[in-house]
Amino acid sequence: MSSDGEDFYYDDADDGFGQDDDIMDDIDSESEPDVFDALSPTIEEAPSKKPYDVSYKVRSPQELLDMQNKEIKKIQTLLEVPSSAAATLLRHYAWNAEKLQEEFWTDSAKSLADSGLSPPGSPSTSIASLPPRSTRQTRSSHQEPFDCPICCDDFPASQFEEKTFALGCGHRFCRGCWQEYLTGKVKGEGESARVQCMESGCNRVVREEAVNELVTSDVSARYHELLNAAFVADSPNLRWCPHPSCEYAIECSQAPPRMLNQLVPTVVCHCGNDMCFGCGYAADHRPVLCKIVKLWEKKCADDSETANWLNAHTKECPKCQSTIEKNGGCNHMTCKKCKGEFCWVCMGPWSEHGTSWYQCNRFDEKSGINARDAQAKSRASLERYLHYFNRWANHEQSAKLDAEFYKKTEKKMEQMQNSGNLSWIEVQFARDAVSVVIKSRILLKWSYCMAF
């Protein structure tokens, strides 16, 4: 949840807000509503939550940015480094401030080098803020033309400061090459926090203020979007809403991996859609656990049931191993590829069956029994899967028609208001009934997955 310590949460141990019981007892009944309003949780949930509900908060992109800036400012003050260096350190350590501080105080030089920053004592890590062009040489200190190592363009000494750029590592290139390189990294490869120097073998990270100075505004905007995405991906308590065109993220600290065997952490985004915080599934899949949902989705998506169907309805020629499907006729099979003749029941050579063209005389032999049993098991497994899958898929298809269901209900509500002299509030029962039906349908859908 929020790291500023200002939010309050329910405490299961004392059934309160974590406040002293004696203090709460001194509050009279008339003042209790005001106290509750002042101390009520800032999380998006009802005060009396159910045992299977989790506490969570929906975060906007600006709130995510504020969370990052708060952590950056804290590390900047503790380690006495520039804000961009603090941001680079935090991103390298996946925003784990405790691990960062421990390793930085143990060996600051190694910590900075591993993060792609300048060593301790250099101008880029020893001042509170960086000037826009702190790493450039002045005209007075550089009197020779510059040849860009990448594009091989020559720049006179008078344009050295204006047309070239170098990081703290000292590797200098022209601004055109820098812009093309950073644009490709950001827009082409989707990189942000770990964009390194163009020099081969150099792991110096291109920090935020350098990117903002070298690229166009649209690339810079995309760069900051990727930084936000990386922040959410690195945090175990944050997850993006998976629904299209939704820009919100969900923060939840009550759904660690060890708890996913006991609960399904369903949350509701500001866009109005449900999602499972545990596995990121874009819907409520209660009562099925996340690991079972993943297995079911994989089984429905891959070719496992295709192979099962082949085992149940086809066999391989015992001579050339060609796959053959029997679509009628007797058990006397002739392979079209190798012209080999065999019995469909026992898979033995047809020459050993004598004149028994329509009946196999080897049913009691071990090989024949095993072949029949294997095929029977495959058919039974396939029929069982299709039984549950068809019912699951029917509810899945019905769920796709919920939007149309809502539209019809809204029209019916308008008709009831116009013809029955009912108020808007009085006809809300219809919408509530539709919501119950949809939730029940979702519950039934996943019950078939659980039964399988």
Coordinates of C-alpha atoms in Angstrom, one line a residue:
M1 CA 0.0 0.0 0.0
S2 CA 1.1 3.6 0.3
S3 CA 4.5 3.9 1.8
D4 CA 3.9 7.3 3.6
G5 CA 2.3 5.5 6.6
E6 CA -0.8 7.7 6.5
D7 CA -3.3 5.0 5.4
F8 CA -5.1 2.9 8.0
Y9 CA -6.0 -0.8 7.6
Y10 CA -8.1 -3.3 9.3
D11 CA -6.3 -5.5 11.9
D12 CA -7.7 -9.0 12.0
A13 CA -6.0 -9.6 15.4
D14 CA -8.1 -7.0 17.3
D15 CA -10.9 -6.4 14.8
G16 CA -10.2 -2.7 14.8
F17 CA -8.1 -0.1 13.0
G18 CA -4.9 -0.9 14.9
Q19 CA -5.7 1.8 17.5
D20 CA -5.5 1.5 21.3
D21 CA -8.6 -0.2 22.6
D22 CA -8.7 2.2 25.7
I23 CA -8.7 5.2 23.5
M24 CA -11.6 3.8 21.4
D25 CA -13.6 3.0 24.5
D26 CA -13.4 6.6 25.6
I27 CA -15.2 7.8 22.5
D28 CA -18.9 8.1 23.1
S29 CA -21.6 6.8 20.7
E30 CA -22.4 10.3 19.4
S31 CA -18.9 11.0 18.2
E32 CA -18.2 7.5 16.8
P33 CA -19.5 8.3 13.3
D34 CA -17.1 11.4 13.0
V35 CA -14.2 9.3 14.3
F36 CA -14.9 6.6 11.9
D37 CA -15.0 9.0 9.0
A38 CA -11.7 10.5 10.0
L39 CA -10.0 7.1 10.4
S40 CA -11.7 5.2 7.7
P41 CA -9.4 3.3 5.2
T42 CA -8.4 5.0 2.0
I43 CA -8.6 1.7 0.2
E44 CA -11.4 1.0 -2.2
E45 CA -13.5 -1.4 -0.1
A46 CA -16.5 -1.5 2.2
P47 CA -15.7 -1.2 5.9
S48 CA -17.1 -4.6 6.7
K49 CA -15.3 -6.8 4.2
K50 CA -15.8 -10.5 3.6
P51 CA -13.1 -13.1 4.6
Y52 CA -12.2 -13.7 1.0
D53 CA -11.9 -10.0 0.1
V54 CA -8.5 -8.2 -0.1
S55 CA -7.5 -4.6 0.5
Y56 CA -6.3 -2.7 -2.5
K57 CA -6.0 0.7 -4.1
V58 CA -6.4 1.8 -7.7
R59 CA -3.4 4.0 -8.8
S60 CA -3.5 6.5 -11.6
P61 CA -0.4 7.2 -13.7
Q62 CA 0.2 10.5 -11.8
E63 CA 0.0 8.6 -8.5
L64 CA 2.5 6.1 -9.8
L65 CA 4.8 9.0 -10.7
D66 CA 4.3 10.5 -7.2
M67 CA 5.2 7.2 -5.6
Q68 CA 8.4 7.0 -7.6
N69 CA 9.4 10.6 -6.8
K70 CA 8.8 10.1 -3.1
E71 CA 11.2 7.0 -3.1
I72 CA 13.7 8.9 -5.2
K73 CA 13.7 11.9 -2.9
K74 CA 14.2 9.7 0.1
I75 CA 17.2 7.9 -1.4
Q76 CA 18.6 11.1 -2.7
T77 CA 18.6 12.5 0.9
L78 CA 20.0 9.4 2.5
L79 CA 22.8 8.7 0.0
E80 CA 23.5 12.3 -1.0
V81 CA 23.4 11.7 -4.7
P82 CA 21.6 13.5 -7.5
S83 CA 18.0 12.7 -8.1
S84 CA 18.7 11.1 -11.5
A85 CA 21.4 8.9 -9.9
A86 CA 19.0 7.9 -7.1
A87 CA 16.4 7.0 -9.7
T88 CA 18.9 4.9 -11.6
L89 CA 20.0 3.1 -8.4
L90 CA 16.4 2.3 -7.4
R91 CA 15.6 1.0 -10.9
H92 CA 18.7 -1.2 -10.8
Y93 CA 17.6 -2.7 -7.4
A94 CA 14.0 -3.1 -8.6
W95 CA 12.9 -0.3 -6.2
N96 CA 14.1 -2.4 -3.2
A97 CA 15.3 0.5 -1.0
E98 CA 16.5 -1.7 1.8
K99 CA 18.7 -3.8 -0.4
L100 CA 20.0 -0.7 -2.1
Q101 CA 21.0 1.0 1.1
E102 CA 22.7 -2.2 2.5
E103 CA 24.8 -2.7 -0.6
F104 CA 25.6 1.0 -1.1
W105 CA 26.9 1.5 2.4
T106 CA 28.9 -1.7 2.1
D107 CA 30.6 -0.8 -1.2
S108 CA 29.3 2.3 -2.8
A109 CA 31.8 2.1 -5.8
K110 CA 30.5 -1.4 -6.7
S111 CA 26.9 -0.4 -6.2
L112 CA 27.3 2.6 -8.5
A113 CA 29.3 0.7 -11.1
D114 CA 26.7 -2.2 -11.2
S115 CA 24.0 0.4 -11.7
G116 CA 25.8 2.0 -14.6
L117 CA 26.7 5.2 -12.8
S118 CA 29.9 7.2 -12.4
P119 CA 32.2 6.2 -9.5
P120 CA 32.1 8.1 -6.2
G121 CA 33.5 11.6 -6.1
S122 CA 32.8 12.3 -9.8
P123 CA 30.8 15.4 -10.5
S124 CA 27.8 13.3 -11.6
T125 CA 27.5 11.6 -8.3
S126 CA 28.6 14.2 -5.8
I127 CA 26.4 17.1 -6.4
A128 CA 22.7 17.6 -5.6
S129 CA 21.7 18.4 -9.2
L130 CA 23.3 18.3 -12.6
P131 CA 23.5 21.2 -15.0
P132 CA 22.1 20.4 -18.4
R133 CA 25.6 20.0 -20.0
S134 CA 27.8 19.1 -17.1
T135 CA 29.8 16.5 -19.0
R136 CA 30.7 18.6 -22.0
Q137 CA 34.0 20.3 -22.7
T138 CA 34.0 24.0 -23.3
R139 CA 35.2 25.6 -26.5
S140 CA 38.2 26.9 -24.8
S141 CA 39.4 23.4 -23.8
H142 CA 38.7 21.9 -27.1
Q143 CA 40.3 23.5 -30.2
E144 CA 40.3 20.6 -32.7
P145 CA 37.6 19.3 -35.0
F146 CA 35.6 16.3 -33.8
D147 CA 35.0 13.2 -35.9
C148 CA 31.9 11.1 -34.8
P149 CA 32.9 7.5 -34.5
I150 CA 29.6 6.3 -35.8
C151 CA 28.5 8.4 -38.7
C152 CA 32.1 9.8 -39.4
D153 CA 30.8 13.3 -39.7
D154 CA 33.3 16.1 -39.0
F155 CA 32.3 18.9 -36.6
P156 CA 34.4 22.1 -36.3
A157 CA 35.6 23.2 -32.9
S158 CA 33.1 26.0 -32.9
Q159 CA 30.3 23.4 -33.0
F160 CA 31.8 21.0 -30.5
E161 CA 29.6 21.9 -27.6
E162 CA 26.4 22.4 -29.7
K163 CA 26.6 19.3 -31.9
T164 CA 28.1 16.6 -29.7
F165 CA 27.3 14.9 -26.4
A166 CA 29.1 12.6 -23.9
L167 CA 28.1 10.8 -20.8
G168 CA 30.2 10.7 -17.6
C169 CA 32.2 7.8 -19.2
G170 CA 33.6 10.3 -21.7
H171 CA 32.5 8.5 -24.9
R172 CA 31.4 11.3 -27.2
F173 CA 29.2 11.0 -30.3
C174 CA 27.2 13.5 -32.3
R175 CA 23.7 14.5 -31.2
G176 CA 22.2 13.0 -34.4
C177 CA 23.5 9.6 -33.6
W178 CA 22.5 9.9 -30.0
Q179 CA 18.9 10.8 -31.0
E180 CA 18.6 8.0 -33.5
Y181 CA 20.1 5.5 -31.0
L182 CA 17.8 6.5 -28.2
T183 CA 14.7 6.7 -30.4
G184 CA 15.4 3.1 -31.6
K185 CA 15.9 1.9 -28.0
V186 CA 12.7 3.5 -26.7
K187 CA 10.3 3.2 -29.5
G188 CA 11.7 0.1 -31.3
E189 CA 12.9 -2.0 -28.4
G190 CA 10.8 -0.6 -25.6
E191 CA 13.8 -0.1 -23.3
S192 CA 13.9 2.7 -20.7
A193 CA 15.8 2.2 -17.4
R194 CA 18.7 0.2 -18.8
V195 CA 19.6 2.1 -22.0
Q196 CA 23.4 2.1 -22.1
C197 CA 26.2 4.1 -23.7
M198 CA 26.7 3.5 -27.4
E199 CA 30.3 2.6 -26.9
S200 CA 30.9 -1.1 -27.2
G201 CA 31.5 -2.7 -23.8
C202 CA 30.5 0.4 -21.8
N203 CA 27.7 -0.2 -19.3
R204 CA 27.1 3.4 -18.4
V205 CA 23.4 4.1 -18.2
V206 CA 21.8 7.0 -20.1
R207 CA 20.0 8.9 -17.4
E208 CA 16.7 10.6 -17.5
E209 CA 17.8 14.2 -18.0
A210 CA 20.1 13.1 -20.9
V211 CA 17.2 11.4 -22.7
N212 CA 15.0 14.4 -22.2
E213 CA 17.6 16.6 -23.7
L214 CA 18.5 14.5 -26.7
V215 CA 15.2 13.1 -28.0
T216 CA 12.0 14.7 -29.3
S217 CA 8.9 15.2 -27.1
D218 CA 7.0 12.2 -28.3
V219 CA 10.0 9.9 -27.7
S220 CA 10.4 11.5 -24.2
A221 CA 6.7 10.9 -23.4
R222 CA 7.1 7.2 -24.5
Y223 CA 10.2 6.9 -22.4
H224 CA 8.4 8.0 -19.2
E225 CA 5.6 5.7 -20.0
L226 CA 8.1 2.8 -20.1
L227 CA 9.6 4.0 -16.8
N228 CA 6.2 3.8 -15.2
A229 CA 5.6 0.3 -16.7
A230 CA 9.0 -0.9 -15.4
F231 CA 8.1 0.5 -12.0
V232 CA 4.9 -1.5 -11.9
A233 CA 6.6 -4.6 -13.2
D234 CA 9.3 -4.4 -10.6
S235 CA 6.9 -4.0 -7.7
P236 CA 5.3 -7.2 -6.3
N237 CA 2.4 -5.1 -4.9
L238 CA 1.5 -3.5 -8.2
R239 CA -0.2 -4.8 -11.3
W240 CA -1.6 -3.1 -14.4
C241 CA -5.3 -3.4 -15.2
P242 CA -5.3 -5.9 -18.1
H243 CA -8.4 -4.4 -19.9
P244 CA -7.8 -2.5 -23.1
S245 CA -7.4 1.3 -23.0
C246 CA -7.3 1.3 -19.2
E247 CA -4.4 3.3 -17.7
Y248 CA -4.8 2.4 -14.1
A249 CA -2.7 0.1 -11.9
I250 CA -3.8 -1.9 -8.8
E251 CA -1.8 -1.9 -5.6
C252 CA -2.4 -4.8 -3.2
S253 CA -0.2 -6.1 -0.5
Q254 CA -2.5 -8.9 0.7
A255 CA -1.9 -11.3 -2.2
P256 CA 1.6 -12.8 -1.9
P257 CA 2.3 -16.0 -3.9
R258 CA 2.1 -18.1 -0.8
M259 CA -1.5 -17.0 -0.3
L260 CA -2.7 -17.9 -3.8
N261 CA -3.4 -21.5 -2.6
Q262 CA -6.0 -20.2 -0.2
L263 CA -7.7 -17.2 -1.9
V264 CA -8.5 -15.6 -5.2
P265 CA -7.6 -11.9 -4.8
T266 CA -10.3 -10.3 -7.0
V267 CA -10.2 -6.5 -7.3
V268 CA -12.2 -3.9 -9.2
C269 CA -10.5 -1.2 -11.3
H270 CA -11.8 2.3 -11.8
C271 CA -12.7 1.3 -15.3
G272 CA -15.4 -0.9 -13.8
N273 CA -13.9 -4.3 -14.7
D274 CA -12.9 -7.1 -12.4
M275 CA -9.4 -8.7 -12.4
C276 CA -7.5 -11.3 -10.4
F277 CA -4.5 -9.6 -8.8
G278 CA -2.9 -13.0 -8.2
C279 CA -2.5 -14.1 -11.9
G280 CA -3.6 -11.0 -13.8
Y281 CA -6.6 -12.8 -15.3
A282 CA -9.0 -10.1 -16.8
A283 CA -12.0 -11.3 -14.9
D284 CA -13.2 -12.8 -11.6
H285 CA -12.5 -16.5 -11.7
R286 CA -13.6 -17.4 -8.2
P287 CA -13.9 -20.1 -6.8
V288 CA -11.1 -21.6 -8.9
L289 CA -7.5 -20.9 -7.7
C290 CA -5.0 -19.2 -10.0
K291 CA -2.9 -22.2 -10.7
I292 CA -5.9 -24.2 -11.8
V293 CA -7.0 -21.4 -14.1
K294 CA -3.5 -21.4 -15.8
L295 CA -3.7 -25.2 -16.3
W296 CA -7.2 -25.0 -17.7
E297 CA -6.3 -22.1 -20.1
K298 CA -3.2 -24.0 -21.3
K299 CA -5.3 -27.1 -21.9
C300 CA -7.9 -25.2 -23.9
A301 CA -5.2 -23.3 -25.9
D302 CA -2.6 -25.9 -26.8
D303 CA -2.8 -29.0 -28.9
S304 CA -3.1 -31.5 -26.0
E305 CA -6.7 -32.3 -26.9
T306 CA -5.9 -32.6 -30.6
A307 CA -3.4 -35.3 -29.7
N308 CA -6.1 -36.9 -27.5
W309 CA -8.5 -36.9 -30.4
L310 CA -5.9 -38.6 -32.6
N311 CA -5.3 -41.3 -30.0
A312 CA -9.0 -41.9 -29.7
H313 CA -9.9 -42.0 -33.3
T314 CA -6.8 -43.0 -35.3
K315 CA -4.1 -45.7 -35.2
E316 CA -0.7 -46.1 -36.9
C317 CA 0.0 -48.7 -39.5
P318 CA 2.1 -51.4 -37.8
K319 CA 4.4 -51.6 -40.9
C320 CA 5.0 -48.0 -42.0
Q321 CA 3.6 -46.1 -39.0
S322 CA 1.3 -43.9 -41.1
T323 CA -1.7 -42.4 -39.2
I324 CA -5.0 -44.0 -40.3
E325 CA -8.5 -43.0 -39.4
K326 CA -11.2 -45.7 -39.8
N327 CA -14.4 -44.2 -41.3
G328 CA -16.4 -47.4 -41.8
G329 CA -16.3 -51.0 -43.0
C330 CA -14.9 -54.1 -41.4
N331 CA -11.8 -54.5 -39.3
H332 CA -9.7 -55.6 -42.3
M333 CA -7.5 -52.5 -43.0
T334 CA -5.2 -51.9 -45.9
C335 CA -2.7 -49.1 -45.7
K336 CA -2.8 -46.9 -48.8
K337 CA 0.9 -46.1 -48.4
C338 CA 2.6 -49.4 -47.9
K339 CA -0.4 -51.7 -48.9
G340 CA 0.1 -53.6 -45.6
E341 CA -3.0 -55.5 -44.3
F342 CA -3.8 -55.6 -40.6
C343 CA -6.6 -55.9 -38.1
W344 CA -8.0 -52.7 -36.7
V345 CA -8.9 -54.3 -33.4
C346 CA -5.7 -56.1 -32.4
M347 CA -3.3 -54.3 -34.9
G348 CA -1.9 -57.8 -35.9
P349 CA -1.3 -59.0 -39.4
W350 CA -4.5 -59.9 -41.2
S351 CA -3.0 -63.0 -42.7
E352 CA -3.2 -64.6 -39.2
H353 CA -7.0 -64.1 -39.0
G354 CA -7.9 -66.8 -41.6
T355 CA -11.4 -66.5 -42.9
S356 CA -12.7 -64.4 -40.0
W357 CA -13.3 -61.3 -42.0
Y358 CA -15.8 -59.6 -39.7
Q359 CA -14.7 -60.8 -36.3
C360 CA -11.3 -60.8 -34.6
N361 CA -10.4 -64.0 -32.9
R362 CA -7.6 -62.6 -30.8
F363 CA -9.5 -60.5 -28.4
D364 CA -8.2 -62.4 -25.4
E365 CA -4.6 -61.9 -26.2
K366 CA -2.6 -59.4 -24.1
S367 CA -1.5 -57.2 -27.0
G368 CA -5.1 -56.8 -28.3
I369 CA -6.5 -56.0 -24.9
N370 CA -3.9 -53.4 -24.3
A371 CA -4.6 -51.7 -27.6
R372 CA -8.3 -51.6 -26.9
D373 CA -7.9 -50.4 -23.4
A374 CA -5.6 -47.5 -24.4
Q375 CA -8.0 -46.3 -27.1
A376 CA -11.0 -46.7 -24.7
K377 CA -9.1 -44.6 -22.1
S378 CA -8.3 -41.9 -24.7
R379 CA -12.0 -41.7 -25.7
A380 CA -13.2 -41.6 -22.2
S381 CA -10.7 -38.8 -21.4
L382 CA -11.7 -36.8 -24.5
E383 CA -15.5 -37.2 -23.7
R384 CA -14.9 -36.1 -20.1
Y385 CA -13.0 -33.0 -21.3
L386 CA -15.5 -32.1 -23.9
H387 CA -18.4 -32.5 -21.4
Y388 CA -16.9 -29.8 -19.1
F389 CA -15.4 -27.6 -21.9
N390 CA -18.7 -27.3 -23.8
R391 CA -20.5 -26.1 -20.8
W392 CA -17.7 -23.7 -19.8
A393 CA -17.6 -22.4 -23.4
N394 CA -21.3 -21.8 -23.4
H395 CA -21.1 -19.6 -20.4
E396 CA -18.0 -17.9 -21.9
Q397 CA -20.0 -17.1 -25.0
S398 CA -22.9 -15.8 -23.0
A399 CA -20.6 -13.5 -21.0
K400 CA -19.6 -11.8 -24.3
L401 CA -23.2 -10.9 -24.8
D402 CA -23.5 -9.2 -21.5
A403 CA -23.1 -5.7 -23.0
E404 CA -26.2 -6.3 -25.2
F405 CA -28.0 -7.7 -22.2
Y406 CA -27.3 -4.5 -20.3
K407 CA -28.6 -2.3 -23.2
K408 CA -31.8 -4.2 -23.4
T409 CA -32.3 -3.9 -19.6
E410 CA -31.7 -0.1 -19.8
K411 CA -34.3 0.2 -22.5
K412 CA -36.7 -1.8 -20.4
M413 CA -36.0 0.4 -17.4
E414 CA -36.8 3.5 -19.5
Q415 CA -40.1 2.0 -20.6
M416 CA -41.0 1.2 -17.0
Q417 CA -40.3 4.8 -16.0
N418 CA -42.4 6.2 -18.8
S419 CA -45.4 3.9 -18.6
G420 CA -45.5 2.9 -15.0
N421 CA -44.9 6.2 -13.3
L422 CA -41.8 4.7 -11.5
S423 CA -38.9 6.8 -10.5
W424 CA -35.3 6.1 -11.6
I425 CA -34.4 4.7 -8.2
E426 CA -37.4 2.3 -8.2
V427 CA -36.4 0.7 -11.5
Q428 CA -32.8 0.0 -10.4
F429 CA -33.9 -3.5 -9.3
A430 CA -33.7 -4.5 -12.9
R431 CA -30.1 -3.6 -13.2
D432 CA -29.3 -5.3 -9.9
A433 CA -31.0 -8.4 -11.1
V434 CA -28.9 -8.4 -14.3
S435 CA -25.7 -8.0 -12.3
V436 CA -26.7 -11.0 -10.1
V437 CA -27.4 -13.1 -13.2
I438 CA -24.0 -12.2 -14.8
K439 CA -22.1 -12.9 -11.6
S440 CA -23.9 -16.3 -11.2
R441 CA -23.1 -17.1 -14.8
I442 CA -19.4 -16.5 -14.1
L443 CA -19.5 -18.6 -11.0
L444 CA -21.2 -21.5 -13.0
K445 CA -18.6 -21.1 -15.8
W446 CA -15.6 -21.6 -13.5
S447 CA -17.4 -24.4 -11.5
Y448 CA -17.1 -26.6 -14.6
C449 CA -13.3 -25.9 -14.7
M450 CA -13.1 -26.9 -11.0
A451 CA -15.1 -30.0 -11.6
F452 CA -12.8 -31.1 -14.4

